[in-house]
Coordinates of C-alpha atoms in Angstrom, one line a residue:
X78 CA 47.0 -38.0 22.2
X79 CA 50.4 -36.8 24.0
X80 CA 51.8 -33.4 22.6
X81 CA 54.5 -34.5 19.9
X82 CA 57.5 -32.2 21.1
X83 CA 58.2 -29.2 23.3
X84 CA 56.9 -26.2 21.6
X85 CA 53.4 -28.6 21.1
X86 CA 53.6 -28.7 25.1
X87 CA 53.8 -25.0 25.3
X88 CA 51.3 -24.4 23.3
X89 CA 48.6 -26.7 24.7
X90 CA 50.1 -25.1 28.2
X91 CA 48.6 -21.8 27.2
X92 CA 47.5 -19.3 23.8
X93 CA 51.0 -17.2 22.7
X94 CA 48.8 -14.6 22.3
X95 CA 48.5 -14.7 26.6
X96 CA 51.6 -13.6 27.1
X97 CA 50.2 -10.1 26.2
X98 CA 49.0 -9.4 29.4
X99 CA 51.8 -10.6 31.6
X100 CA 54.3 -8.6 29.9
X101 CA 52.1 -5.8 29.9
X102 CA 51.9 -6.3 34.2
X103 CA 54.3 -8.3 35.2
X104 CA 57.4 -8.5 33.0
X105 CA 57.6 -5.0 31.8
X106 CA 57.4 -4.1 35.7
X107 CA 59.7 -6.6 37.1
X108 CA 62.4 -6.4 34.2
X109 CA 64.3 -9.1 32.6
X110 CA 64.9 -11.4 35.8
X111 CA 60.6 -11.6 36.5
X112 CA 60.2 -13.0 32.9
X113 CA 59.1 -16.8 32.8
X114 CA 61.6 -18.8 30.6
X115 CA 58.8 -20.1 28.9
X116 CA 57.2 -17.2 27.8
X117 CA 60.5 -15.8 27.0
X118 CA 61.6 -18.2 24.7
X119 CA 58.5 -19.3 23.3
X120 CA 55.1 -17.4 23.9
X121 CA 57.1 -13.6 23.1
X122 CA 56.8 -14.7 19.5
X123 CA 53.4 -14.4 19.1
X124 CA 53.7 -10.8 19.8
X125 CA 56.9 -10.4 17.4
X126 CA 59.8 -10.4 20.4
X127 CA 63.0 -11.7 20.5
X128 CA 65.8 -12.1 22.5
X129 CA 69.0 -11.0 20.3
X130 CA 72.4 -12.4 20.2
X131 CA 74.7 -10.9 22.9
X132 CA 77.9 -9.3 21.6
X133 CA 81.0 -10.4 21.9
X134 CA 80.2 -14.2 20.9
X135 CA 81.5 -16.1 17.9
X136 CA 79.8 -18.0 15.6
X137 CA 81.6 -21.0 16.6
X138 CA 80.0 -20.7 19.4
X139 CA 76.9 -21.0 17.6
X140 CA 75.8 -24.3 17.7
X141 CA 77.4 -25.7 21.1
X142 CA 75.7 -23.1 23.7
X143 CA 72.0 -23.2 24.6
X144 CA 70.0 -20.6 23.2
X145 CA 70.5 -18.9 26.9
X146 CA 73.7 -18.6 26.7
X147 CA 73.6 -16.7 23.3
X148 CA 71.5 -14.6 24.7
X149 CA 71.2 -10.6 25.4
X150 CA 68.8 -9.0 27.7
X151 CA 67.9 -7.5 24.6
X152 CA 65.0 -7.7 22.5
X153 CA 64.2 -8.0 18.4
X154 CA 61.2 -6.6 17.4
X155 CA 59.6 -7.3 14.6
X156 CA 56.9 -4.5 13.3
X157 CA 54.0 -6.1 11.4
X158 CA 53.3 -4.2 8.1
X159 CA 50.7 -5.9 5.8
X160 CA 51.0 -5.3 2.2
X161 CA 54.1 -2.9 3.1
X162 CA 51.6 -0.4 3.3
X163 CA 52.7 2.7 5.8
X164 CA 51.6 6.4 5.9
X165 CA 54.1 8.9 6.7
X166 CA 52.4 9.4 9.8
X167 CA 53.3 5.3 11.1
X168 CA 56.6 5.8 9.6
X169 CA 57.6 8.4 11.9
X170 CA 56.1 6.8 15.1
X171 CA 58.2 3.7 14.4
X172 CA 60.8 6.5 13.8
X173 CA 60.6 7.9 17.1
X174 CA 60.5 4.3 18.7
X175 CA 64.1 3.7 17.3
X176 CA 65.5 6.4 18.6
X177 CA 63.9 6.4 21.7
X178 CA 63.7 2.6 22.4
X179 CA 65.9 1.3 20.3
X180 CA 69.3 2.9 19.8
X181 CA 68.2 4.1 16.8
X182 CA 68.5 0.3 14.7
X183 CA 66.1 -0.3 12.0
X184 CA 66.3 -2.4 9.5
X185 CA 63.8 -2.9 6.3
X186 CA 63.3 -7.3 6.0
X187 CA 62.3 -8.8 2.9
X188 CA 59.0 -9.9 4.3
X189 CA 58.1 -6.1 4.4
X190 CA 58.6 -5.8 8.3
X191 CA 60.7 -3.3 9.8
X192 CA 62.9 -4.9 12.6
X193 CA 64.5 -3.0 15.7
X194 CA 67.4 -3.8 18.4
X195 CA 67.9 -3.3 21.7
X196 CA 64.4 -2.8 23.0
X197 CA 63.9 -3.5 27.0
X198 CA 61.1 -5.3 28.2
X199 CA 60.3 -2.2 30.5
X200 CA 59.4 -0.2 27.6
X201 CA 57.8 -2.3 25.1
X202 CA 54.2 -1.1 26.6
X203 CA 54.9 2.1 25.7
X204 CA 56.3 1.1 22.3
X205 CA 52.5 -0.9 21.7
X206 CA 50.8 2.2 23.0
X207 CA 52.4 4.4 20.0
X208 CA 52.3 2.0 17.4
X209 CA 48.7 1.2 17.9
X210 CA 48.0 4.5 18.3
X211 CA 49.1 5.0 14.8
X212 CA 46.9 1.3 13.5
X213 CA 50.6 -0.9 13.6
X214 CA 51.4 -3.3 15.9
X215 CA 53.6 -6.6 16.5
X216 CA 50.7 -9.2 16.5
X217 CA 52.3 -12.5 15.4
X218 CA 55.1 -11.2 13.7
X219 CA 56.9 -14.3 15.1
X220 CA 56.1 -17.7 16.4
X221 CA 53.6 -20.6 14.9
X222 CA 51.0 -18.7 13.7
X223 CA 50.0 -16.7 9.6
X224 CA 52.8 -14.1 9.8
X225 CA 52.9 -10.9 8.3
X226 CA 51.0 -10.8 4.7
X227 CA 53.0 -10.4 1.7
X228 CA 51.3 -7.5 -0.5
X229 CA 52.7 -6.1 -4.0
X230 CA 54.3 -3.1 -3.0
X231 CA 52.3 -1.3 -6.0
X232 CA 48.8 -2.5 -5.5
X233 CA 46.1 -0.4 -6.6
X234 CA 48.6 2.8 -8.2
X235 CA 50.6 0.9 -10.8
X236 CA 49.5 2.2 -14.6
X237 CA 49.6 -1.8 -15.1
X238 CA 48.5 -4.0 -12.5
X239 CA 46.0 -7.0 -13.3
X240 CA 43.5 -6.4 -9.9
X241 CA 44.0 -4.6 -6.7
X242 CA 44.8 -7.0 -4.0
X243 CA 44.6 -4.6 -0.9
X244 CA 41.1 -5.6 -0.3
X245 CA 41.9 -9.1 0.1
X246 CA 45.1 -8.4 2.4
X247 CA 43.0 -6.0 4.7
X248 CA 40.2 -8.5 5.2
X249 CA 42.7 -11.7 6.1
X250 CA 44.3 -8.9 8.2
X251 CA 41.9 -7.2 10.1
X252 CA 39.3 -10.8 10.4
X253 CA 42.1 -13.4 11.2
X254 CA 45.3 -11.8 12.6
X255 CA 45.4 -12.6 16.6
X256 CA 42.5 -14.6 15.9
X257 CA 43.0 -17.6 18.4
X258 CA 41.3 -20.4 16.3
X259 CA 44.6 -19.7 13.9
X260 CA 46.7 -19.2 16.8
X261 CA 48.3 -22.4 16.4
X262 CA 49.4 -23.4 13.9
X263 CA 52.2 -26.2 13.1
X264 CA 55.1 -24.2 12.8
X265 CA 55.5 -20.8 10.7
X266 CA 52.6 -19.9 7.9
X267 CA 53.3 -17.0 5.8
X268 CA 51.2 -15.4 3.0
X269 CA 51.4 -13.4 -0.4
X270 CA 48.9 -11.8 -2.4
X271 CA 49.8 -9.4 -5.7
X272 CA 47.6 -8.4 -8.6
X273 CA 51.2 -7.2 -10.7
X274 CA 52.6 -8.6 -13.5
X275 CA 55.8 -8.5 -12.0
X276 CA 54.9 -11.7 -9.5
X277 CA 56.3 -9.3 -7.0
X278 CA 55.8 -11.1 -3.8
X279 CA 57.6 -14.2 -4.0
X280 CA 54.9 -16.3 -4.4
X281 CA 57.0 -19.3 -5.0
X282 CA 58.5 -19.6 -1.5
X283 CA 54.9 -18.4 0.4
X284 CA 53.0 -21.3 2.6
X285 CA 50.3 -19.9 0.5
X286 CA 50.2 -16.9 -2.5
X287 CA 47.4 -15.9 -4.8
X288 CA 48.7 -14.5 -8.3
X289 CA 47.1 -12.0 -10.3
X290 CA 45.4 -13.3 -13.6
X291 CA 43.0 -12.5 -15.9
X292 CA 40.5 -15.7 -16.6
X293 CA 38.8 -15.6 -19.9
X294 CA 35.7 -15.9 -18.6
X295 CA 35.2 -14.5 -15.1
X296 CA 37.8 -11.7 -15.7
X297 CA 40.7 -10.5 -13.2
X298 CA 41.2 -12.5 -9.8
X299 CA 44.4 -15.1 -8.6
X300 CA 46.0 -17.9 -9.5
X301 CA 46.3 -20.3 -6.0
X302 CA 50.2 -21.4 -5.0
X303 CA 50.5 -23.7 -1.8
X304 CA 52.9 -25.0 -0.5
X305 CA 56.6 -23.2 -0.8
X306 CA 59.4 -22.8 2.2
X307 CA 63.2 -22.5 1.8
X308 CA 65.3 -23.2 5.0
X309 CA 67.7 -25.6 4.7
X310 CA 65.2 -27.7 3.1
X311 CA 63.6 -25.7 0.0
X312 CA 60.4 -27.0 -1.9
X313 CA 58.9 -24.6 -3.9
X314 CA 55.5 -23.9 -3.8
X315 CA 52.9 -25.8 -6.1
X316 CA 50.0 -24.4 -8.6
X317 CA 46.7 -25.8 -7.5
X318 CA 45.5 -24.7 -10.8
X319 CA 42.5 -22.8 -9.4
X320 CA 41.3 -19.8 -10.0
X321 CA 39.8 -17.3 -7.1
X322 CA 37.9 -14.2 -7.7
X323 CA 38.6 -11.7 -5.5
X324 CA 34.8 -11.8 -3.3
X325 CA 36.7 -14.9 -2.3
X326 CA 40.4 -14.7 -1.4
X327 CA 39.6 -14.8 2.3
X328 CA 37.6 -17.7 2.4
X329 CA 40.2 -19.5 0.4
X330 CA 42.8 -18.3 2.6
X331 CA 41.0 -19.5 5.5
X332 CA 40.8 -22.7 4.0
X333 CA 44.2 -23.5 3.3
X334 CA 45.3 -21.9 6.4
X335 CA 42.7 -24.5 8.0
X336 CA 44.0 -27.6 6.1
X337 CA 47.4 -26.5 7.9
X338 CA 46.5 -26.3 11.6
X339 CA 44.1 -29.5 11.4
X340 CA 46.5 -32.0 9.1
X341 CA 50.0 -30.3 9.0
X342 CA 52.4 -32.9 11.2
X343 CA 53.2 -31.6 14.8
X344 CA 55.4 -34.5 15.7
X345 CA 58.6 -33.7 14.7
X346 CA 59.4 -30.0 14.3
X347 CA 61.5 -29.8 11.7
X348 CA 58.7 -31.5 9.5
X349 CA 55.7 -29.4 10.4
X350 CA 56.0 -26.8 7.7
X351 CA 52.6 -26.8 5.3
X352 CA 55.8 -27.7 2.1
X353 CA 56.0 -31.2 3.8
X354 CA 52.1 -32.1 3.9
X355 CA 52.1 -30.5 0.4
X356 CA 55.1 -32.5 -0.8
X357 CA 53.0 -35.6 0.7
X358 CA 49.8 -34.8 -0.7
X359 CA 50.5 -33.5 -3.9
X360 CA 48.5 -30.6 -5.5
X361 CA 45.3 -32.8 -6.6
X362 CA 44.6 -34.2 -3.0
X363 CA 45.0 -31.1 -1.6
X364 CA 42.8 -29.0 -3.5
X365 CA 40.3 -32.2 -3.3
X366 CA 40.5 -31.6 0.5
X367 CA 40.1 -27.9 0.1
X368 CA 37.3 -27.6 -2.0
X369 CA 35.6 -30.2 -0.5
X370 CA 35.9 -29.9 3.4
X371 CA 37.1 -26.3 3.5
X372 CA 35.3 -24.3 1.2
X373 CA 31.5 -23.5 0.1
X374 CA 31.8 -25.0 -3.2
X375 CA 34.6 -25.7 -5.5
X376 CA 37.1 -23.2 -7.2
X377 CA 37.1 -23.0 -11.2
X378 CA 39.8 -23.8 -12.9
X379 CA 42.1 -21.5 -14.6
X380 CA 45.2 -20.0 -16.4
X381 CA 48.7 -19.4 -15.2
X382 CA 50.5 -16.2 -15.0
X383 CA 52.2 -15.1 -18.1
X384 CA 56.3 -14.4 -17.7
X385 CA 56.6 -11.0 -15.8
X386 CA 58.1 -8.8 -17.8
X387 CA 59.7 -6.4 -16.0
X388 CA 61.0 -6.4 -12.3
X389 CA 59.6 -6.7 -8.8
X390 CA 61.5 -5.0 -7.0
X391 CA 60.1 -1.5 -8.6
X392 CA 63.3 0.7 -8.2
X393 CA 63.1 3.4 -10.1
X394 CA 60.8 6.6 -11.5
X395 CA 57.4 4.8 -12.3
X396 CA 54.2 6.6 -13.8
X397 CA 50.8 5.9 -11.6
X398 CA 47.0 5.1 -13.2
X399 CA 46.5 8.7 -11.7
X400 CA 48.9 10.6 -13.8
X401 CA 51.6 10.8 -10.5
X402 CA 54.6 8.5 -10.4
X403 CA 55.9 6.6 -7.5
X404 CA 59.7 6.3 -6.9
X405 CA 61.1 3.0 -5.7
X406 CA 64.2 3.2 -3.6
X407 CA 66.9 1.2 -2.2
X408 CA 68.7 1.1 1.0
X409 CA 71.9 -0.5 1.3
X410 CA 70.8 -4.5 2.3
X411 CA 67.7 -3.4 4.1
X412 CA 70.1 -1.1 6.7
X413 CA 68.8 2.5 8.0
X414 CA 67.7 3.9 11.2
X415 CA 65.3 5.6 13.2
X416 CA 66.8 9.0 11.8
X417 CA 66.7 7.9 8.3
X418 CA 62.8 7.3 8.9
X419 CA 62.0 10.7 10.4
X420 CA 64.0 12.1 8.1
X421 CA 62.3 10.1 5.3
X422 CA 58.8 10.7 6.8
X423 CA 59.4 14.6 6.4
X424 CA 61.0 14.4 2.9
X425 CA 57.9 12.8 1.4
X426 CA 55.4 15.1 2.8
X427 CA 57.5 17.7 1.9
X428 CA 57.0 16.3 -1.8
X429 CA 53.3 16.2 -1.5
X430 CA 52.6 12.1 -0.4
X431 CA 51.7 10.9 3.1
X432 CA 52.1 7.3 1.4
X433 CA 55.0 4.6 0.7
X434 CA 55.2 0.7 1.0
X435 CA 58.2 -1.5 2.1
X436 CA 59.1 -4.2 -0.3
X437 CA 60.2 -7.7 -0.2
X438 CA 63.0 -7.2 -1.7
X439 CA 64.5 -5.1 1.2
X440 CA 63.0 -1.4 -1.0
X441 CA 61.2 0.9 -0.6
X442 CA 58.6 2.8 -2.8
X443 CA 57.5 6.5 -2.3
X444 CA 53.8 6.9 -3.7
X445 CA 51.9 9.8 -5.3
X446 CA 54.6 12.0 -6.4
X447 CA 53.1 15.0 -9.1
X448 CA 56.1 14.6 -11.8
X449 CA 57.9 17.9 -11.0
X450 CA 58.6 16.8 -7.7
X451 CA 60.3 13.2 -8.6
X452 CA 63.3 14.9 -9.6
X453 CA 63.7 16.7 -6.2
X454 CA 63.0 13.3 -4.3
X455 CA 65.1 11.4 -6.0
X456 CA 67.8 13.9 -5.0
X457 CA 66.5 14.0 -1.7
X458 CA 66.4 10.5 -1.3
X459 CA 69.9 9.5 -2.2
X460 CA 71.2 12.1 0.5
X461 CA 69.3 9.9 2.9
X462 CA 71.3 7.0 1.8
X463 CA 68.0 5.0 -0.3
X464 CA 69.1 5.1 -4.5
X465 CA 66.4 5.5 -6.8
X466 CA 69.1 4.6 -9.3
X467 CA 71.3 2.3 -7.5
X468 CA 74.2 0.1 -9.1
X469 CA 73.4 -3.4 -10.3
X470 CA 75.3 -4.9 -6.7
X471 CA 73.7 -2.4 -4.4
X472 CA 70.3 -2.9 -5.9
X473 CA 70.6 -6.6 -5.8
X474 CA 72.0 -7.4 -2.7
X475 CA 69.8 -8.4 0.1
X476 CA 71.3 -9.8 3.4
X477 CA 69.8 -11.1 7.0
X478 CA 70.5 -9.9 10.2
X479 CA 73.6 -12.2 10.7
X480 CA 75.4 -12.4 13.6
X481 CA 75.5 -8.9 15.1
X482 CA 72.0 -9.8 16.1
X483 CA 70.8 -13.1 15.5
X484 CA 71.3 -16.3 17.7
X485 CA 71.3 -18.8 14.9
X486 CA 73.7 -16.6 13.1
X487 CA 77.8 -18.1 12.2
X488 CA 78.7 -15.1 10.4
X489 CA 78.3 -11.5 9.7
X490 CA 76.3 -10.5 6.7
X491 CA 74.9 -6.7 6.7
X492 CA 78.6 -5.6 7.1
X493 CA 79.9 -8.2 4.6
X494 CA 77.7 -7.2 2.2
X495 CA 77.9 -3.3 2.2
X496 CA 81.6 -4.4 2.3
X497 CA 81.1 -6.3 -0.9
X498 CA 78.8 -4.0 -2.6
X499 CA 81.5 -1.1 -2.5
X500 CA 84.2 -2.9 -3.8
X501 CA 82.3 -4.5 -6.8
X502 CA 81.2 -1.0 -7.5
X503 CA 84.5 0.2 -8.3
X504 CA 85.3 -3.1 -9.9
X505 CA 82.9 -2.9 -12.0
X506 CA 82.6 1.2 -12.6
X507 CA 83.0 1.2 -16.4
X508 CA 80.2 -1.5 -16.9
X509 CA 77.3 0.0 -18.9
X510 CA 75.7 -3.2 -20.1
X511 CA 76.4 -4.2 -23.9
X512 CA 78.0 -6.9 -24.9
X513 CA 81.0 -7.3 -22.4
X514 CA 78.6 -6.0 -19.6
X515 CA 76.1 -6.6 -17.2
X516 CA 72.4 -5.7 -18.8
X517 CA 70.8 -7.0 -16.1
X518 CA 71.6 -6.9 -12.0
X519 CA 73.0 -10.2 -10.9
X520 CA 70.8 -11.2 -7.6
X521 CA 73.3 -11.8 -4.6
X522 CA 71.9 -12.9 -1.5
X523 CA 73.9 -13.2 1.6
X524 CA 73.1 -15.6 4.7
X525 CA 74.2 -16.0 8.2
X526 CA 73.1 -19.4 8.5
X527 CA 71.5 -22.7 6.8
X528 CA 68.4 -21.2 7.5
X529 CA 67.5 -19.1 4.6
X530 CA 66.2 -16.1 5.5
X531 CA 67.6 -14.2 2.7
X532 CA 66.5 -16.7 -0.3
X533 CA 69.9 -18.2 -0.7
X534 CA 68.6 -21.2 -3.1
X535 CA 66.7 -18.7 -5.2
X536 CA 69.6 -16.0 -6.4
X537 CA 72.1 -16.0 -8.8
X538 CA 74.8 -16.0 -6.2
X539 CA 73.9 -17.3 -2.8
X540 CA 75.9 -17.6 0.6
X541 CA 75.4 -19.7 3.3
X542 CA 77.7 -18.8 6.0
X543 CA 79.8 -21.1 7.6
X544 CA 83.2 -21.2 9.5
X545 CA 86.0 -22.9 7.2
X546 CA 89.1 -23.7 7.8
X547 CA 91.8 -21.0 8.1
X548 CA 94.9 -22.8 6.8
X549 CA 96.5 -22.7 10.4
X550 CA 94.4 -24.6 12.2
X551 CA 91.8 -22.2 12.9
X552 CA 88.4 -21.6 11.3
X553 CA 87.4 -18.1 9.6
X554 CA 84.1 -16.7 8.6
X555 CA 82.8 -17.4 4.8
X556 CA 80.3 -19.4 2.9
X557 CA 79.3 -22.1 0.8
X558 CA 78.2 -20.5 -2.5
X559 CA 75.2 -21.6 -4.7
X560 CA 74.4 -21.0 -7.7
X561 CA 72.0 -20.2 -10.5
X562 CA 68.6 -20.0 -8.5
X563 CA 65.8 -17.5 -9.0
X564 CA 62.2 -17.2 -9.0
X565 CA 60.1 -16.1 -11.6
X566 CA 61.3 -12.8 -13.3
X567 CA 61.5 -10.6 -16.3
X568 CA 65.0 -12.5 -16.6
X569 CA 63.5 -15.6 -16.4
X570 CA 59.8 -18.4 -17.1
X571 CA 59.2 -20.0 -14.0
X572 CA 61.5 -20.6 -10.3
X573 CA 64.7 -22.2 -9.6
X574 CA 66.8 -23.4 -6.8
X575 CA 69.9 -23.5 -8.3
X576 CA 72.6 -26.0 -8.1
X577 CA 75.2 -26.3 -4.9
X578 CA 79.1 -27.1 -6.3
X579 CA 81.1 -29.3 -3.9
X580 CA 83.9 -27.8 -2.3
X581 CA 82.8 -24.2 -3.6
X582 CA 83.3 -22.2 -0.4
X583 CA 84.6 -19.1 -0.2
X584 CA 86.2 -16.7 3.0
X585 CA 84.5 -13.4 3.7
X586 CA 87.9 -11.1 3.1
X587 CA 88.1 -13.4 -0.8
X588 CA 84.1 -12.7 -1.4
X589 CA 84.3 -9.8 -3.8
X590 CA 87.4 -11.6 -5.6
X591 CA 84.8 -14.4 -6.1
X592 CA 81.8 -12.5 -7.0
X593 CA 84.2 -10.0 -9.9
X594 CA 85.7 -13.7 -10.9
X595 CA 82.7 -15.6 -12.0
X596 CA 80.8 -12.4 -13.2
X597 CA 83.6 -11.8 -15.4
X598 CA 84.2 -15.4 -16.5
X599 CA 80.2 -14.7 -17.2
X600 CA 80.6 -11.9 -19.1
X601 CA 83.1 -13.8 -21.6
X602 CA 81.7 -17.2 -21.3
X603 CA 77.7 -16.6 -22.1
X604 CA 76.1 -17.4 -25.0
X605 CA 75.1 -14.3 -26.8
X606 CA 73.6 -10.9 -24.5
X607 CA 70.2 -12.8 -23.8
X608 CA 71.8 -15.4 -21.8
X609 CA 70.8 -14.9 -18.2
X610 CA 73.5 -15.7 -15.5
X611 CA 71.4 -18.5 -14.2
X612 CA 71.5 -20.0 -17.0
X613 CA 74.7 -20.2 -18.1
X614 CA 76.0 -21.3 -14.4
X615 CA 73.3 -23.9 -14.9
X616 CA 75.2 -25.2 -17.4
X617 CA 78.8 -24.3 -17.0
X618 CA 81.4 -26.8 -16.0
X619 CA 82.2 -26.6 -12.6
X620 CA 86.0 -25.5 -13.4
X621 CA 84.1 -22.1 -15.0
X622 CA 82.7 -21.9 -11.4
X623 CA 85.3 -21.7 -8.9

């Protein structure tokens, strides 16, 4: 059969994981100029490389120039971090790559990655070289192929967790990751395994995400979701209604992984996501399929997850199985720096850990910490810039890369929403819950483009930025709110994606008079202290909303 589109030709043309060696002896010798446009704009994925957006270009500019043209001689890197699990010993190597590679950028993603800027092609040997020296690397961190695993950010320490799912996450890992047979794959696959009550992984919105339960018969193991992608076309992700003990999460993960890559559609791109078979299939064929041509025998059935009860993002001063606490922390919208990481690196030691996990929630979460020392860190971590007791807008406020990096980006979000965060935190100064105040952090995720990357569909207030018109003619940056999305919380029984009011748009310079105007109009209009935001603009008029 003929390939079905471009990237299908590229890679029947040759593995993405090839491109290793040339750029290890012929790209990162010759420079920029020696690098096939092929590899450069396609292959370099599979090894978590990007070009990044040159500066200086607007985002009206975004969707008329080729990808060339929007170009840098630049490259994104994407660090792959399973689980989120780093020691401080990996955490000041990718340290020292910032500010020795990469101009000192780093930013924290809410798939648990660390991203940097500005890295040259000439030195991205030498960047592999240190972080496999230290057991990291960038091995499909990008590109058509199971990106980095999803892992709760607590497995194995938290005082309640259902099972420990790092065994799982290392085995998929360390068994399947650069393995060639999974190599190519339809389009993007990405995984999530927790064994927390808090659903702490965004199982919802994973390709494929097992969920800690306790079966009344065979005991602790997961719940199986397939199926879930956002984008600009969001389907959340369906319960097979099967339950997996833990002995056999890989092979299950295998299986769905290889229902993907052998029946997912190829021929148009912007259908080959695993959501689209799923949506086709429904969750009886597919486990049919599964069970019957995938796996050694079938799966037993068994329970949902109960409601979490508290949150996911694990902020705060927690108490450990082993006596010690560990101290969840957040940056502002993912943003710190190769500085803040060395510096981070020798606060924790200097507390006693050599342990911490990034979170997908942009966090992240210092392990191991003997209670007389959490005080102390806390302290120590603020002064860093990371709040172990943040506001309600700077703890729930995630944002993308936007346009200061991104190609597909039409507006600036990290800046807009640091912006944001400090005025709504005087705004709202006095607020200390109770009846006329927040009791709960409102979720406000900010986007650079239709595509998703920060969970628009699935906050309480989401942005999709777009150029609208300036009143003289122009265009200016802002976005197209939505509203009332979420996925399954302490604040609420099961996922979302909101509702999208026509004509709701609002400019970047007007987005913290917007966000103080419906909170407010929240505040005075909900139902009694229980009601969550979601749903009450669920249900408001769309006057209420504006």
């Amino acid at each position: 059969m003929e390939p079905l589109n471009g990237t299908e030709v590229m890679k029947q043309a040759d593995d993405g994981l090839n491109v290793r060696e040339r750029i290890e002896n012929i790209y990162a010798k010759g420079g920029f100029d020696s690098i096939d446009p092929t590899d450069l704009h396609g292959r370099f994925r599979w090894w978590g490389l990007y070009t990044q957006r040159k500066p200086g270009i607007d985002g009206g500019k975004t969707a008329v120039l080729e990808p060339e043209e929007l170009e840098d001689r630049y490259f994104m890197m994407r660090v792959r971090i399973d689980g989120g699990a780093l020691t401080t010993e990996q955490l000041r190597v990718i340290g020292g790559i910032s500010r020795d590679f990469a101009r000192g950028s780093a930013d924290i993603t809410d798939r648990q990655n660390i991203q940097l800027h500005w890295v040259e092609i000439e030195n991205v040997p030498e960047i592999w070289r240190r972080l496999e020296g230290v057991g990291l690397r960038t091995t499909e961190a990008c590109g058509d192929v199971p990106r980095v695993i999803l892992g709760s950010p607590v497995a194995g320490i938290a005082a309640d967790e259902i099972l420990d799912p790092t065994p799982a996450i290392r085995e998929i890992s360390e068994r399947y990751i650069g393995d060639p047979s999974f190599a190519n794959l339809p389009r993007k696959y990405k995984t999530a395994l927790t064994g927390h009550p808090s659903q702490d992984v965004v199982h919802e919105i994973n390709d494929v995400a097992f969920v800690g339960v306790v079966h009344p018969e065979l005991g602790a193991g997961f719940d199986l979701w397939v199926g879930g992608g956002l984008s600009t076309s969001a389907h959340l992700a369906q319960r097979l209604g099967a339950f997996v003990e833990p002995s056999r999460a890989a092979e299950v993960w295998v299986g769905v992984t290889s229902i993907f890559r052998d029946y997912g559609y190829r021929r148009l791109r912007n259908r080959a996501r695993l959501k689209y078979l799923m949506a086709d299939w429904g969750a009886e064929k597919f486990r049919h399929i599964l069970e019957t041509e995938y796996l050694s025998s079938p799966l037993p059935d068994g329970p949902a997850a109960k409601k979490p009860t508290t949150p996911g993002d694990h902020v705060g001063v927690h108490r450990q199985k082993d006596g010690r606490f560990y101290v969840g922390a957040t940056p502002t919208v993912g943003r710190v720096s190769g500085d803040v990481l060395l510096k981070l690196a020798d606060l924790i030691e200097a507390h006693g850990s050599q342990r911490l996990r990034t979170t997908p929630h942009q966090k992240v979460v210092v392990l191991d910490v003997e209670e007389d020392r959490v005080e102390s860190l806390v302290a120590g971590l603020e002064e860093l810039g990371l709040y172990a007791d943040p506001s309600p807008w700077r703890r729930s406020t995630i944002a993308c890369t936007g346009i200061e990096f991104c190609k597909l980006a039409i507006v600036d979000t990290k800046g807009t929403a640091s912006n944001a965060i400090d005025e709504l935190e005087k705004r709202f100064a006095d607020d200390k819950g109770g009846p006329n105040g927040l009791l709960k952090p409102l979720t406000l995720h900010i986007n650079g483009c239709p595509n998703s990357c920060a969970r628009i569909q699935t906050a309480d207030i989401g942005l999709k930025g777009q150029l609208l018109p300036d009143g003289n003619g122009g265009q200016t940056p802002g976005f197209q709110v939505h509203l009332g999305g979420g996925l399954a919380s302490d604040t609420r029984e099961e996922a979302g994606t909101g509702r999208t009011v026509r004509g709701l748009k609002v400019t970047t310079d007007d987005l913290p008079d917007y966000v103080e105007r419906v909170t407010r109009r929240y505040l005075a209009e909900r139902a009694n202290e229980d009601q969550s935001f979601a749903e009450w603009a669920l249900a408001a008029e769309e006057e209420a909303l504006q």
